[in-house]
Amino acid sequence: DAGVIQSPRHEVTEMGQEVTLRCKPISGHNSLFWYRQTMMRGLELLIYFNNNVPIDDSGMPEDRFSAKMPNASFSTLKIQPSEPRDSAVYFCASSLRDGPTDTQYFGPGTRLTVL
Amino acid sequence: EDQVTQSPEALRLQEGESSSLNCSYTVSGLRGLFWYRQDPGKGPEFLFTLYSAGEEKEKERLKATLTKKESFLHITAPKPEDSATYLCAVGKGNQGGKLIFGQGTELSVKP
């Protein structure tokens, strides 16, 4: 299996622009997770889906962030408008099921820089 | 409040110098404790899952153990290629797939 695929790998944008990050989970996995990683805050869960339905979005910072999962093989995380404080590495992960013992497999991440 | 704390924040070892990384947790209803390895510029890579106190798992030079309050990742005779950040995370019974991650321990092994 190709693993979790994320695109783009790097994104540089200017404040106020819209940014869309993309993720393809491992085939057959039913749960998908979006994380943000910074030096100050470590790895933070933003939102996760099970069977394409958002289950927990309590980590989404504010209304500027939105996530969708239109089908089992694709998800997007959108930031509009972007701000410099959104600069971070964004990871997507997937797991077979939605359970506390299900291993999450991470993608390579998207490094976002907002100028 | 549920919390996962890793120590030390950074650890420098000489090649062959064995040591341990600690992950302590205050989480009710723990169902699984995960260890990941993260190399610079990459996503976390799964290492182990531990499910109950007393359980141990091994992989090459790494051995993970679990008690009711903490987990240890023992590194025996480390090599420079073991240099990475090691993350632990906890899954609890009433939060579905949501994991609580620690801040990580950055391990550096010098030849």
Short mmCIF file of C-alpha atoms in Angstrom, two decimals:
data_model
loop_
_atom_site.label_atom_id
_atom_site.label_comp_id
_atom_site.label_asym_id
_atom_site.label_seq_id
_atom_site.Cartn_x
_atom_site.Cartn_y
_atom_site.Cartn_z
CA ASP A 1 0.00 0.00 0.00
CA ALA A 2 1.18 3.53 -0.74
CA GLY A 3 0.37 4.76 2.73
CA VAL A 4 -1.34 8.05 3.50
CA ILE A 5 -0.77 10.58 0.73
CA GLN A 6 -0.76 14.31 1.32
CA SER A 7 -0.43 17.22 -1.06
CA PRO A 8 1.14 19.62 -1.44
CA ARG A 9 4.24 18.80 0.62
CA HIS A 10 5.12 22.45 0.97
CA GLU A 11 2.93 25.53 0.65
CA VAL A 12 4.00 29.14 0.91
CA THR A 13 1.26 31.74 0.76
CA GLU A 14 0.53 35.29 1.76
CA MET A 15 -1.68 36.35 4.59
CA GLY A 16 -5.32 36.49 3.56
CA GLN A 17 -5.07 33.85 0.86
CA GLU A 18 -7.05 30.62 0.84
CA VAL A 19 -5.10 27.42 1.43
CA THR A 20 -6.34 23.90 0.68
CA LEU A 21 -4.53 20.83 1.95
CA ARG A 22 -5.37 17.41 0.59
CA CYS A 23 -5.23 13.88 1.94
CA LYS A 24 -5.80 10.39 0.60
CA PRO A 25 -6.10 7.80 3.40
CA ILE A 26 -4.96 4.22 3.24
CA SER A 27 -7.43 2.18 1.23
CA GLY A 28 -9.92 0.39 3.48
CA HIS A 29 -9.39 2.67 6.45
CA ASN A 30 -12.59 4.13 7.83
CA SER A 31 -11.21 6.90 10.05
CA LEU A 32 -9.26 9.99 9.03
CA PHE A 33 -7.55 12.51 11.29
CA TRP A 34 -6.14 16.01 10.67
CA TYR A 35 -3.34 17.20 13.00
CA ARG A 36 -1.26 20.34 13.29
CA GLN A 37 2.28 20.27 14.68
CA THR A 38 4.25 23.24 15.99
CA MET A 39 7.25 23.54 18.26
CA MET A 40 5.21 25.34 20.89
CA ARG A 41 2.10 23.15 20.98
CA GLY A 42 3.31 19.81 19.68
CA LEU A 43 0.88 17.58 17.82
CA GLU A 44 -2.73 18.77 18.07
CA LEU A 45 -5.78 16.98 16.72
CA LEU A 46 -7.92 19.36 14.66
CA ILE A 47 -10.74 17.12 13.47
CA TYR A 48 -11.47 13.51 12.71
CA PHE A 49 -13.92 11.65 10.51
CA ASN A 50 -15.37 8.18 10.69
CA ASN A 51 -17.05 6.76 7.60
CA ASN A 52 -16.76 10.23 6.02
CA VAL A 53 -18.71 11.88 8.86
CA PRO A 54 -17.03 14.45 11.16
CA ILE A 55 -16.98 13.02 14.67
CA ASP A 56 -14.95 15.50 16.69
CA ASP A 57 -14.01 18.99 15.49
CA SER A 58 -13.30 20.45 18.91
CA GLY A 59 -9.68 21.10 17.94
CA MET A 60 -10.49 23.31 14.95
CA PRO A 61 -9.05 26.69 15.95
CA GLU A 62 -11.76 28.96 14.54
CA ASP A 63 -14.16 29.49 11.69
CA ARG A 64 -11.33 30.13 9.27
CA PHE A 65 -10.66 26.39 9.29
CA SER A 66 -12.94 23.88 7.60
CA ALA A 67 -12.58 20.23 6.64
CA LYS A 68 -14.50 17.96 4.33
CA MET A 69 -14.48 14.31 3.42
CA PRO A 70 -16.66 13.87 0.32
CA ASN A 71 -15.76 10.19 -0.06
CA ALA A 72 -13.74 7.44 1.57
CA SER A 73 -10.58 8.21 -0.37
CA PHE A 74 -10.27 11.98 -0.13
CA SER A 75 -10.31 14.75 2.44
CA THR A 76 -9.47 18.46 2.42
CA LEU A 77 -8.52 20.95 5.10
CA LYS A 78 -9.14 24.55 4.09
CA ILE A 79 -7.95 27.74 5.72
CA GLN A 80 -9.61 30.95 4.60
CA PRO A 81 -8.27 33.54 5.14
CA SER A 82 -4.84 32.33 6.19
CA GLU A 83 -2.78 34.11 8.87
CA PRO A 84 0.93 33.92 9.80
CA ARG A 85 0.04 32.07 13.02
CA ASP A 86 -1.32 29.21 10.90
CA SER A 87 2.24 28.38 9.83
CA ALA A 88 2.85 24.78 10.92
CA VAL A 89 3.15 21.24 9.62
CA TYR A 90 -0.24 19.67 8.97
CA PHE A 91 -0.52 15.89 9.12
CA CYS A 92 -3.23 13.59 7.96
CA ALA A 93 -3.55 10.12 9.49
CA SER A 94 -5.88 7.21 8.94
CA SER A 95 -6.89 4.12 10.89
CA LEU A 96 -8.88 1.02 10.18
CA ARG A 97 -11.62 1.84 12.68
CA ASP A 98 -12.69 4.57 15.10
CA GLY A 99 -11.43 3.09 18.35
CA PRO A 100 -8.94 3.90 21.15
CA THR A 101 -6.81 0.89 20.23
CA ASP A 102 -6.73 1.42 16.49
CA THR A 103 -3.33 2.40 15.16
CA GLN A 104 -3.17 5.67 13.27
CA TYR A 105 -0.83 5.82 10.27
CA PHE A 106 0.48 9.24 9.37
CA GLY A 107 1.21 10.87 6.06
CA PRO A 108 4.38 12.84 5.31
CA GLY A 109 2.77 16.17 6.18
CA THR A 110 2.30 19.53 4.50
CA ARG A 111 4.59 22.32 5.68
CA LEU A 112 2.58 25.55 5.49
CA THR A 113 4.22 28.96 5.65
CA VAL A 114 2.00 32.03 5.71
CA LEU A 115 3.89 35.26 5.08
CA GLU B 1 -7.67 16.67 33.18
CA ASP B 2 -6.21 14.00 30.90
CA GLN B 3 -2.53 14.52 30.42
CA VAL B 4 0.43 12.77 28.82
CA THR B 5 3.91 13.93 29.84
CA GLN B 6 7.16 12.75 28.33
CA SER B 7 10.61 13.07 29.86
CA PRO B 8 13.24 14.06 29.29
CA GLU B 9 12.52 16.63 26.56
CA ALA B 10 15.89 15.85 24.99
CA LEU B 11 18.41 13.08 25.52
CA ARG B 12 21.93 12.81 24.18
CA LEU B 13 23.60 9.42 24.21
CA GLN B 14 26.82 7.96 22.97
CA GLU B 15 26.54 5.02 20.63
CA GLY B 16 26.08 1.90 22.74
CA GLU B 17 24.93 3.79 25.84
CA SER B 18 21.59 2.28 26.86
CA SER B 19 18.86 4.44 28.40
CA SER B 20 15.11 4.85 28.83
CA LEU B 21 12.48 7.38 27.79
CA ASN B 22 9.48 7.96 30.03
CA CYS B 23 5.82 8.60 29.22
CA SER B 24 3.62 9.24 32.24
CA TYR B 25 -0.11 9.65 31.92
CA THR B 26 -3.08 10.73 33.99
CA VAL B 27 -5.87 9.33 31.91
CA SER B 28 -8.90 7.47 33.16
CA GLY B 29 -10.01 4.48 31.18
CA LEU B 30 -6.81 3.90 29.21
CA ARG B 31 -7.39 1.47 26.37
CA GLY B 32 -4.13 1.73 24.47
CA LEU B 33 -0.74 3.41 24.70
CA PHE B 34 1.11 4.04 21.44
CA TRP B 35 4.75 4.79 20.71
CA TYR B 36 5.77 6.56 17.52
CA ARG B 37 9.09 7.59 16.05
CA GLN B 38 9.35 10.85 14.08
CA ASP B 39 12.32 11.75 11.90
CA PRO B 40 12.88 15.40 10.91
CA GLY B 41 10.63 16.42 8.05
CA LYS B 42 8.56 13.24 8.21
CA GLY B 43 5.33 12.03 9.75
CA PRO B 44 5.24 9.93 12.92
CA GLU B 45 5.95 6.26 12.29
CA PHE B 46 4.17 3.67 14.39
CA LEU B 47 6.31 1.51 16.68
CA PHE B 48 4.20 -0.23 19.35
CA THR B 49 0.81 -0.46 21.01
CA LEU B 50 0.50 -1.57 24.63
CA TYR B 51 -2.91 -2.43 26.04
CA SER B 52 -2.53 -3.32 29.71
CA ALA B 53 -0.18 -2.95 32.66
CA GLY B 54 2.62 -5.50 32.62
CA GLU B 55 2.70 -5.80 28.87
CA GLU B 56 6.03 -5.54 27.03
CA LYS B 57 6.88 -5.36 23.33
CA GLU B 58 10.22 -5.42 21.57
CA LYS B 59 11.55 -4.39 18.19
CA GLU B 60 15.26 -4.54 17.45
CA ARG B 61 16.96 -2.32 20.07
CA LEU B 62 13.69 -0.96 21.45
CA LYS B 63 11.53 -2.38 24.22
CA ALA B 64 8.34 -0.75 25.47
CA THR B 65 6.80 -1.48 28.85
CA LEU B 66 3.60 -0.31 30.53
CA THR B 67 2.48 0.19 34.14
CA LYS B 68 -0.71 1.73 35.47
CA LYS B 69 0.87 5.19 35.49
CA GLU B 70 3.60 5.23 32.90
CA SER B 71 5.34 3.63 29.98
CA PHE B 72 9.03 3.30 29.29
CA LEU B 73 10.80 2.98 25.98
CA HIS B 74 14.10 1.25 26.66
CA ILE B 75 16.83 1.65 24.08
CA THR B 76 19.61 -0.92 24.28
CA ALA B 77 22.99 -0.19 22.72
CA PRO B 78 21.62 2.61 20.52
CA LYS B 79 23.07 3.50 17.16
CA PRO B 80 23.15 6.91 15.43
CA GLU B 81 20.24 5.83 13.22
CA ASP B 82 18.05 5.64 16.34
CA SER B 83 18.24 9.43 16.56
CA ALA B 84 14.70 10.80 16.24
CA THR B 85 11.87 12.25 18.28
CA TYR B 86 9.85 9.61 20.11
CA LEU B 87 6.19 10.35 20.77
CA CYS B 88 3.77 8.53 23.01
CA ALA B 89 -0.01 8.78 22.79
CA VAL B 90 -2.91 7.43 24.79
CA GLY B 91 -6.34 6.27 23.67
CA LYS B 92 -9.15 6.19 26.20
CA GLY B 93 -12.42 4.39 26.25
CA ASN B 94 -14.97 7.13 25.69
CA GLN B 95 -13.28 9.17 22.99
CA GLY B 96 -13.40 6.93 19.96
CA GLY B 97 -10.24 7.17 17.94
CA LYS B 98 -9.03 10.41 19.52
CA LEU B 99 -5.49 10.12 20.91
CA ILE B 100 -3.76 12.34 23.49
CA PHE B 101 -0.14 12.93 22.48
CA GLY B 102 2.82 13.81 24.65
CA GLN B 103 5.29 16.50 23.63
CA GLY B 104 7.95 13.98 22.63
CA THR B 105 11.54 13.20 23.56
CA GLU B 106 14.23 14.20 21.09
CA LEU B 107 16.92 11.52 21.11
CA SER B 108 20.37 12.14 19.69
CA VAL B 109 22.89 9.29 19.48
CA LYS B 110 26.46 10.27 18.69
CA PRO B 111 28.99 7.86 17.19
#
